[in-house]
Amino acid sequence: MRAWLLFLILAAPAMAEEITLSDTCPPSFQMLVDGTCELVTLYQFYDSPPQHGGLRARLDPPARRYTPQQIDLGRYLFFDPILSDGGDLSCASCHDPAQGFSDGKKRGIGAVELDRSTPTLWNVGFAQSLMWDGRTETLEAQALLPLLNPDEMAATVEGVETALNAAPGYVALFQIAFGAAPNIANTVIALAAFQSSLISLNSRYDRYAHGDATALNPQEIRGMNAFRGFVARCSQCHIPPLFTDFELAVVGAPADERGFADPGAGALSDDPARLGAFKTPTLRNITRTAPYFHAGQFDTLKGVVDFYNNTAGHAAPKGQDLRIHWHVHMTNGPKLSTATVADIIAFLAALEDENLMPERPAVLPSEPRP
Amino acid sequence: MKTLSTLHGAVLASLLSSTALAAELTVPSGGSIQDVVNQAAPGDTILVEPGIYHQSVYVDKPRITLRGLRDGDNWALLDGEMKLNDGIIASGHSIVIDGFRVTGYKGNGIMTQGANNFEISNNYVEGAFYGIFPQFGRNGLVIGNTVTGAEDAGIYVGMSDNVDVIDNVAFGNVMGIEFENTRNALMAGNHVYDNAAGITLTLVPGLPVKDAYSQVIRDNRIIGNNHVNFAPASSIAAGVPSGTGILVVGPDNITIENNEIADNDNVGVFVADLITFGMDSDPKLDPYSDGVRVMGNTWRGNGENMNGMLAEMLAATGKTGIEVLAMGKGRDSCVLPGDGIDTLGTRRWQDCLGDNSVAGFATARLEGGAEEPEYTLEQKGRLTYLAVCTGCHAYDSVLHGPSMQSIQAIYDGDPSGMVGYITDPVRKREGFPEMPPQTYLGEETLDAIASYILEDLGK
């Protein structure tokens, strides 16, 4: 194998360069003495207990850290359909970087059409709860779910390991990143490593939070004030700076376009309070990921804000006995004016930041070599 | 010694900033408070003349004092006319909100969000959902306010740490004063009367802060809290039984001492678990209150006119006139046997001892206040470079902006030239987006970034 690589390096230097793993941390990460990359943001300049929100809440970098090589290997794997059973779906097929790491669809399409939409991956490294129903807590454990789900990538552990060990480029790359041959355990670590590098914390909103009063225009400031105020109460669950609290919440979402009323976390629990509960999604880059809600029930952000603003306060399907979250189930609804609704939507657009967009690999390690 | 000199430095710095640089700005009667807030610099005091202000005010900068001036009954009156959302929302650290009368807001009267070292004092807030609501604060003081008519709690300390609530008056609210998911807090010298429930100490599920503990409730007057519960039917507050002096649901290490607790129709102190209130859906919460100590209080006429949920619950026992009612499997709680009070459900409780007393507990706030983490100039330069600049600039290649190597070449030996550009960028190269100005980072940090880029980066 090594001799073959050497041949490649001598014969085709350009090709060899393409399958080298980066030895530097991604932008906004610093390398620690243990060789892992740690995120740096201005939010670590502030002092508050870990779970606090507010404009200048402290946000510590995620505790799980990875080496530059693991992150870069994860990038190749993320874009590589070799992971799916049919060899036709990569993580990026649904989590498309050009569509906010989602897919623009109401519900994701794997091997078949799914019940829920594809969540964004921006800032997913901070998540303490993953999947729409919060069923898992680490990116490593999460990666196995779509990978092995027969309705999604439909792979098997054996199939993934066999394919990666047989692929021309991967064995050497796994050796560099892990000192071991590809296996399912280090594959999901690499995928987690890459996803942890998807950081969006430098939007115009963030500049405002860090003290640049000019970073938001007057309409966006009005929208922010409504967003954090106690009539709309958006920020009570979409808590800055991550714009989520990672909690499960029952908001009384309407049934999906097929009339299916998804029980959400209720399917995993006997607790009646869990019925219809879904994880609060982040609002970072929310303009990129329409349609919205767990089954794309709303095509636009205006649809979403109107949903929370209407006088019913929710749209729970008839017959579902839901315990609606107290911030949602207001007797009369917030009754925000049309202008205020527009202000909130304008503010949400100020959360756009895709500066740290990773590069899509030009060549994949699984592709045949000349 | 090191601590001493650091403290000295901090005190000196705050003196310098408050005397040498701070300005006093005045809002003329009826003028725009927000305009003056926008002009103010950290450290400034904004004096608001008596008058009527149909406005909302938002403060997103640190060390601002917002003070309503008062001439007898003539206050600086913030009136939302039931059209505006919130009276004042402040996110800046070391905010002081003092001396306002606040009425007619659909949301909250006065709220802080993520402000450390806050002080909310001498305001009179009526109506609103929450009258005064500090949220996500470390180290704060709520003192000398009057709150009435709140559809939830008059004063609501939410998910905060090290907060004192002292010498306030709360009446005619659903709940007078509440600590929610709050750690280390003192409630003392307050007069809490004619609310549905006087004081509530809660651990609410589904919030990012998963615990509540170490609260001292002493020397308050908690009288006749029998108001009808007028919270919106769907809210958590709607489940609070009227006629309750003090309700404890979930938090640990609570001392209730030397209070006057009188004429609350259902019960003086009710210690319950989250299950009783159907609030046990969060597996990360411990639903039971442990270490509740009730001692040295003065009791009169509590539980003498039982009604509603509590009357139904206790009907089978035939008991009324209960001072302390406990439900659930809490541990390590106690009452003082010498207090001679009627209790129910306290079979698991012990006798409080003298050394359980917190009579002398003066403050839950942090000595010297919450401080921002301190960074050296080298760290500020390097970390801010990583946090901000690398979003657009790579070291040796073109990202959104040109490479740092090419920038190093331009400003070699000229850090002030570089700071000048960062402060007021102009488009220099075709094909690149215009850089936004980075003035907000402050002169010191900009200097540190420039020296980091020119002296250390890539070397």
mmCIF file of N, CA and C in Angstrom, chain A residues 232-304:
data_model
loop_
_atom_site.group_PDB
_atom_site.id
_atom_site.type_symbol
_atom_site.label_atom_id
_atom_site.label_comp_id
_atom_site.label_asym_id
_atom_site.label_seq_id
_atom_site.Cartn_x
_atom_site.Cartn_y
_atom_site.Cartn_z
ATOM 1 N N ALA A 232 -43.667 38.621 22.254
ATOM 2 C CA ALA A 232 -43.336 37.551 21.296
ATOM 3 C C ALA A 232 -42.612 36.387 21.982
ATOM 4 N N ARG A 233 -41.680 36.707 22.866
ATOM 5 C CA ARG A 233 -40.968 35.707 23.675
ATOM 6 C C ARG A 233 -40.127 34.733 22.859
ATOM 7 N N CYS A 234 -39.737 35.086 21.643
ATOM 8 C CA CYS A 234 -38.966 34.152 20.813
ATOM 9 C C CYS A 234 -37.688 33.707 21.519
ATOM 10 N N SER A 235 -37.000 34.697 22.149
ATOM 11 C CA SER A 235 -35.675 34.400 22.699
ATOM 12 C C SER A 235 -35.746 33.556 23.958
ATOM 13 N N GLN A 236 -36.948 33.295 24.468
ATOM 14 C CA GLN A 236 -37.024 32.455 25.659
ATOM 15 C C GLN A 236 -36.648 31.003 25.357
ATOM 16 N N CYS A 237 -36.873 30.560 24.134
ATOM 17 C CA CYS A 237 -36.424 29.221 23.738
ATOM 18 C C CYS A 237 -35.282 29.288 22.727
ATOM 19 N N HIS A 238 -35.356 30.262 21.822
ATOM 20 C CA HIS A 238 -34.262 30.472 20.868
ATOM 21 C C HIS A 238 -33.260 31.412 21.522
ATOM 22 N N ILE A 239 -32.567 30.883 22.526
ATOM 23 C CA ILE A 239 -31.733 31.709 23.396
ATOM 24 C C ILE A 239 -30.406 32.021 22.715
ATOM 25 N N PRO A 240 -30.042 33.298 22.632
ATOM 26 C CA PRO A 240 -28.740 33.619 22.079
ATOM 27 C C PRO A 240 -27.625 33.177 23.035
ATOM 28 N N PRO A 241 -26.407 32.978 22.546
ATOM 29 C CA PRO A 241 -25.970 33.189 21.164
ATOM 30 C C PRO A 241 -26.244 32.028 20.207
ATOM 31 N N LEU A 242 -26.632 30.875 20.674
ATOM 32 C CA LEU A 242 -26.848 29.764 19.741
ATOM 33 C C LEU A 242 -28.267 29.772 19.168
ATOM 34 N N PHE A 243 -29.141 30.594 19.750
ATOM 35 C CA PHE A 243 -30.522 30.718 19.287
ATOM 36 C C PHE A 243 -31.278 29.393 19.346
ATOM 37 N N THR A 244 -30.923 28.607 20.329
ATOM 38 C CA THR A 244 -31.704 27.434 20.720
ATOM 39 C C THR A 244 -31.368 27.158 22.167
ATOM 40 N N ASP A 245 -32.256 26.447 22.860
ATOM 41 C CA ASP A 245 -31.952 25.990 24.218
ATOM 42 C C ASP A 245 -31.736 24.478 24.253
ATOM 43 N N PHE A 246 -31.781 23.850 23.084
ATOM 44 C CA PHE A 246 -31.623 22.394 22.948
ATOM 45 C C PHE A 246 -32.683 21.625 23.727
ATOM 46 N N GLU A 247 -33.753 22.302 24.118
ATOM 47 C CA GLU A 247 -34.796 21.623 24.874
ATOM 48 C C GLU A 247 -35.866 21.093 23.924
ATOM 49 N N LEU A 248 -36.632 20.123 24.422
ATOM 50 C CA LEU A 248 -37.804 19.657 23.693
ATOM 51 C C LEU A 248 -38.963 20.572 24.049
ATOM 52 N N ALA A 249 -39.730 20.969 23.060
ATOM 53 C CA ALA A 249 -40.847 21.863 23.338
ATOM 54 C C ALA A 249 -42.060 21.429 22.514
ATOM 55 N N VAL A 250 -43.219 21.523 23.133
ATOM 56 C CA VAL A 250 -44.469 21.219 22.432
ATOM 57 C C VAL A 250 -45.081 22.539 22.004
ATOM 58 N N VAL A 251 -45.000 22.842 20.718
ATOM 59 C CA VAL A 251 -45.521 24.130 20.258
ATOM 60 C C VAL A 251 -46.863 23.979 19.536
ATOM 61 N N GLY A 252 -47.343 22.759 19.396
ATOM 62 C CA GLY A 252 -48.628 22.563 18.727
ATOM 63 C C GLY A 252 -48.528 22.811 17.237
ATOM 64 N N ALA A 253 -47.509 22.221 16.628
ATOM 65 C CA ALA A 253 -47.331 22.376 15.185
ATOM 66 C C ALA A 253 -48.476 21.684 14.441
ATOM 67 N N PRO A 254 -48.827 22.218 13.283
ATOM 68 C CA PRO A 254 -49.861 21.546 12.500
ATOM 69 C C PRO A 254 -49.366 20.193 11.983
ATOM 70 N N ALA A 255 -50.298 19.341 11.625
ATOM 71 C CA ALA A 255 -49.941 18.080 10.982
ATOM 72 C C ALA A 255 -49.223 18.378 9.665
ATOM 73 N N ASP A 256 -48.475 17.411 9.158
ATOM 74 C CA ASP A 256 -47.742 17.677 7.916
ATOM 75 C C ASP A 256 -48.687 17.591 6.711
ATOM 76 N N GLU A 257 -48.145 17.797 5.534
ATOM 77 C CA GLU A 257 -48.999 17.902 4.340
ATOM 78 C C GLU A 257 -49.769 16.614 4.049
ATOM 79 N N ARG A 258 -49.303 15.492 4.626
ATOM 80 C CA ARG A 258 -50.019 14.234 4.427
ATOM 81 C C ARG A 258 -51.085 14.029 5.492
ATOM 82 N N GLY A 259 -51.164 14.987 6.453
ATOM 83 C CA GLY A 259 -52.115 14.846 7.549
ATOM 84 C C GLY A 259 -51.565 14.045 8.710
ATOM 85 N N PHE A 260 -50.268 13.776 8.697
ATOM 86 C CA PHE A 260 -49.657 12.986 9.756
ATOM 87 C C PHE A 260 -49.263 13.886 10.928
ATOM 88 N N ALA A 261 -49.783 13.557 12.103
ATOM 89 C CA ALA A 261 -49.437 14.302 13.310
ATOM 90 C C ALA A 261 -48.337 13.543 14.048
ATOM 91 N N ASP A 262 -47.120 13.953 13.807
ATOM 92 C CA ASP A 262 -45.937 13.273 14.333
ATOM 93 C C ASP A 262 -45.908 13.382 15.858
ATOM 94 N N PRO A 263 -45.798 12.262 16.580
ATOM 95 C CA PRO A 263 -45.736 12.352 18.048
ATOM 96 C C PRO A 263 -44.412 12.913 18.558
ATOM 97 N N GLY A 264 -43.407 13.056 17.685
ATOM 98 C CA GLY A 264 -42.129 13.608 18.126
ATOM 99 C C GLY A 264 -41.503 12.776 19.219
ATOM 100 N N ALA A 265 -40.999 13.455 20.266
ATOM 101 C CA ALA A 265 -40.361 12.736 21.369
ATOM 102 C C ALA A 265 -41.358 11.853 22.101
ATOM 103 N N GLY A 266 -42.648 12.067 21.876
ATOM 104 C CA GLY A 266 -43.662 11.234 22.493
ATOM 105 C C GLY A 266 -43.557 9.769 22.079
ATOM 106 N N ALA A 267 -42.955 9.539 20.918
ATOM 107 C CA ALA A 267 -42.803 8.161 20.467
ATOM 108 C C ALA A 267 -41.735 7.422 21.276
ATOM 109 N N LEU A 268 -40.917 8.172 21.998
ATOM 110 C CA LEU A 268 -39.818 7.564 22.756
ATOM 111 C C LEU A 268 -40.123 7.475 24.241
ATOM 112 N N SER A 269 -41.309 7.934 24.649
ATOM 113 C CA SER A 269 -41.564 8.081 26.078
ATOM 114 C C SER A 269 -43.042 7.870 26.386
ATOM 115 N N ASP A 270 -43.307 7.404 27.611
ATOM 116 C CA ASP A 270 -44.701 7.269 28.049
ATOM 117 C C ASP A 270 -45.232 8.580 28.610
ATOM 118 N N ASP A 271 -44.341 9.523 28.830
ATOM 119 C CA ASP A 271 -44.734 10.769 29.478
ATOM 120 C C ASP A 271 -45.660 11.572 28.555
ATOM 121 N N PRO A 272 -46.900 11.810 28.979
ATOM 122 C CA PRO A 272 -47.828 12.554 28.106
ATOM 123 C C PRO A 272 -47.326 13.960 27.770
ATOM 124 N N ALA A 273 -46.434 14.499 28.600
ATOM 125 C CA ALA A 273 -45.904 15.840 28.329
ATOM 126 C C ALA A 273 -44.955 15.848 27.134
ATOM 127 N N ARG A 274 -44.499 14.646 26.719
ATOM 128 C CA ARG A 274 -43.570 14.561 25.596
ATOM 129 C C ARG A 274 -44.295 14.482 24.239
ATOM 130 N N LEU A 275 -45.584 14.214 24.266
ATOM 131 C CA LEU A 275 -46.299 14.042 23.006
ATOM 132 C C LEU A 275 -46.246 15.331 22.188
ATOM 133 N N GLY A 276 -45.804 15.203 20.956
ATOM 134 C CA GLY A 276 -45.714 16.367 20.076
ATOM 135 C C GLY A 276 -44.522 17.270 20.380
ATOM 136 N N ALA A 277 -43.570 16.760 21.178
ATOM 137 C CA ALA A 277 -42.403 17.598 21.526
ATOM 138 C C ALA A 277 -41.291 17.419 20.498
ATOM 139 N N PHE A 278 -40.726 18.541 20.067
ATOM 140 C CA PHE A 278 -39.582 18.532 19.165
ATOM 141 C C PHE A 278 -38.522 19.473 19.716
ATOM 142 N N LYS A 279 -37.292 19.217 19.326
ATOM 143 C CA LYS A 279 -36.190 20.044 19.813
ATOM 144 C C LYS A 279 -36.272 21.436 19.193
ATOM 145 N N THR A 280 -36.012 22.435 19.998
ATOM 146 C CA THR A 280 -35.947 23.806 19.488
ATOM 147 C C THR A 280 -34.820 23.897 18.466
ATOM 148 N N PRO A 281 -35.124 24.257 17.221
ATOM 149 C CA PRO A 281 -34.036 24.379 16.244
ATOM 150 C C PRO A 281 -33.295 25.705 16.396
ATOM 151 N N THR A 282 -32.029 25.700 16.019
ATOM 152 C CA THR A 282 -31.295 26.971 15.997
ATOM 153 C C THR A 282 -31.876 27.874 14.917
ATOM 154 N N LEU A 283 -31.722 29.180 15.089
ATOM 155 C CA LEU A 283 -32.145 30.116 14.044
ATOM 156 C C LEU A 283 -30.957 30.668 13.256
ATOM 157 N N ARG A 284 -29.762 30.181 13.559
ATOM 158 C CA ARG A 284 -28.591 30.604 12.794
ATOM 159 C C ARG A 284 -28.777 30.185 11.334
ATOM 160 N N ASN A 285 -28.539 31.118 10.427
ATOM 161 C CA ASN A 285 -28.692 30.866 8.982
ATOM 162 C C ASN A 285 -30.076 30.335 8.631
ATOM 163 N N ILE A 286 -31.059 30.763 9.384
ATOM 164 C CA ILE A 286 -32.409 30.243 9.193
ATOM 165 C C ILE A 286 -32.973 30.634 7.824
ATOM 166 N N THR A 287 -32.480 31.749 7.273
ATOM 167 C CA THR A 287 -32.950 32.152 5.945
ATOM 168 C C THR A 287 -32.552 31.146 4.865
ATOM 169 N N ARG A 288 -31.593 30.289 5.183
ATOM 170 C CA ARG A 288 -31.079 29.349 4.176
ATOM 171 C C ARG A 288 -31.843 28.023 4.155
ATOM 172 N N THR A 289 -32.695 27.799 5.161
ATOM 173 C CA THR A 289 -33.174 26.424 5.338
ATOM 174 C C THR A 289 -34.689 26.259 5.249
ATOM 175 N N ALA A 290 -35.349 27.086 4.471
ATOM 176 C CA ALA A 290 -36.781 26.858 4.237
ATOM 177 C C ALA A 290 -36.948 25.521 3.511
ATOM 178 N N PRO A 291 -38.071 24.853 3.640
ATOM 179 C CA PRO A 291 -39.208 25.171 4.509
ATOM 180 C C PRO A 291 -38.925 24.798 5.964
ATOM 181 N N TYR A 292 -39.803 25.259 6.854
ATOM 182 C CA TYR A 292 -39.527 25.201 8.286
ATOM 183 C C TYR A 292 -40.411 24.222 9.039
ATOM 184 N N PHE A 293 -39.984 23.937 10.249
ATOM 185 C CA PHE A 293 -40.597 22.989 11.192
ATOM 186 C C PHE A 293 -40.204 21.546 10.841
ATOM 187 N N HIS A 294 -40.596 20.637 11.691
ATOM 188 C CA HIS A 294 -40.041 19.282 11.620
ATOM 189 C C HIS A 294 -40.497 18.531 10.375
ATOM 190 N N ALA A 295 -41.527 19.027 9.698
ATOM 191 C CA ALA A 295 -41.932 18.382 8.443
ATOM 192 C C ALA A 295 -42.191 19.437 7.380
ATOM 193 N N GLY A 296 -41.491 20.543 7.476
ATOM 194 C CA GLY A 296 -41.613 21.585 6.462
ATOM 195 C C GLY A 296 -43.012 22.165 6.360
ATOM 196 N N GLN A 297 -43.698 22.258 7.503
ATOM 197 C CA GLN A 297 -45.086 22.737 7.459
ATOM 198 C C GLN A 297 -45.212 24.177 6.971
ATOM 199 N N PHE A 298 -44.147 24.953 7.133
ATOM 200 C CA PHE A 298 -44.228 26.364 6.722
ATOM 201 C C PHE A 298 -43.180 26.656 5.659
ATOM 202 N N ASP A 299 -43.638 27.265 4.583
ATOM 203 C CA ASP A 299 -42.724 27.542 3.472
ATOM 204 C C ASP A 299 -41.830 28.747 3.745
ATOM 205 N N THR A 300 -42.314 29.672 4.561
ATOM 206 C CA THR A 300 -41.588 30.929 4.750
ATOM 207 C C THR A 300 -41.470 31.247 6.239
ATOM 208 N N LEU A 301 -40.526 32.145 6.539
ATOM 209 C CA LEU A 301 -40.399 32.605 7.924
ATOM 210 C C LEU A 301 -41.651 33.365 8.347
ATOM 211 N N LYS A 302 -42.279 34.045 7.403
ATOM 212 C CA LYS A 302 -43.515 34.739 7.757
ATOM 213 C C LYS A 302 -44.576 33.740 8.212
ATOM 214 N N GLY A 303 -44.629 32.609 7.542
ATOM 215 C CA GLY A 303 -45.558 31.566 7.962
ATOM 216 C C GLY A 303 -45.307 31.124 9.393
ATOM 217 N N VAL A 304 -44.029 31.001 9.732
ATOM 218 C CA VAL A 304 -43.673 30.568 11.090
ATOM 219 C C VAL A 304 -44.064 31.627 12.116
#
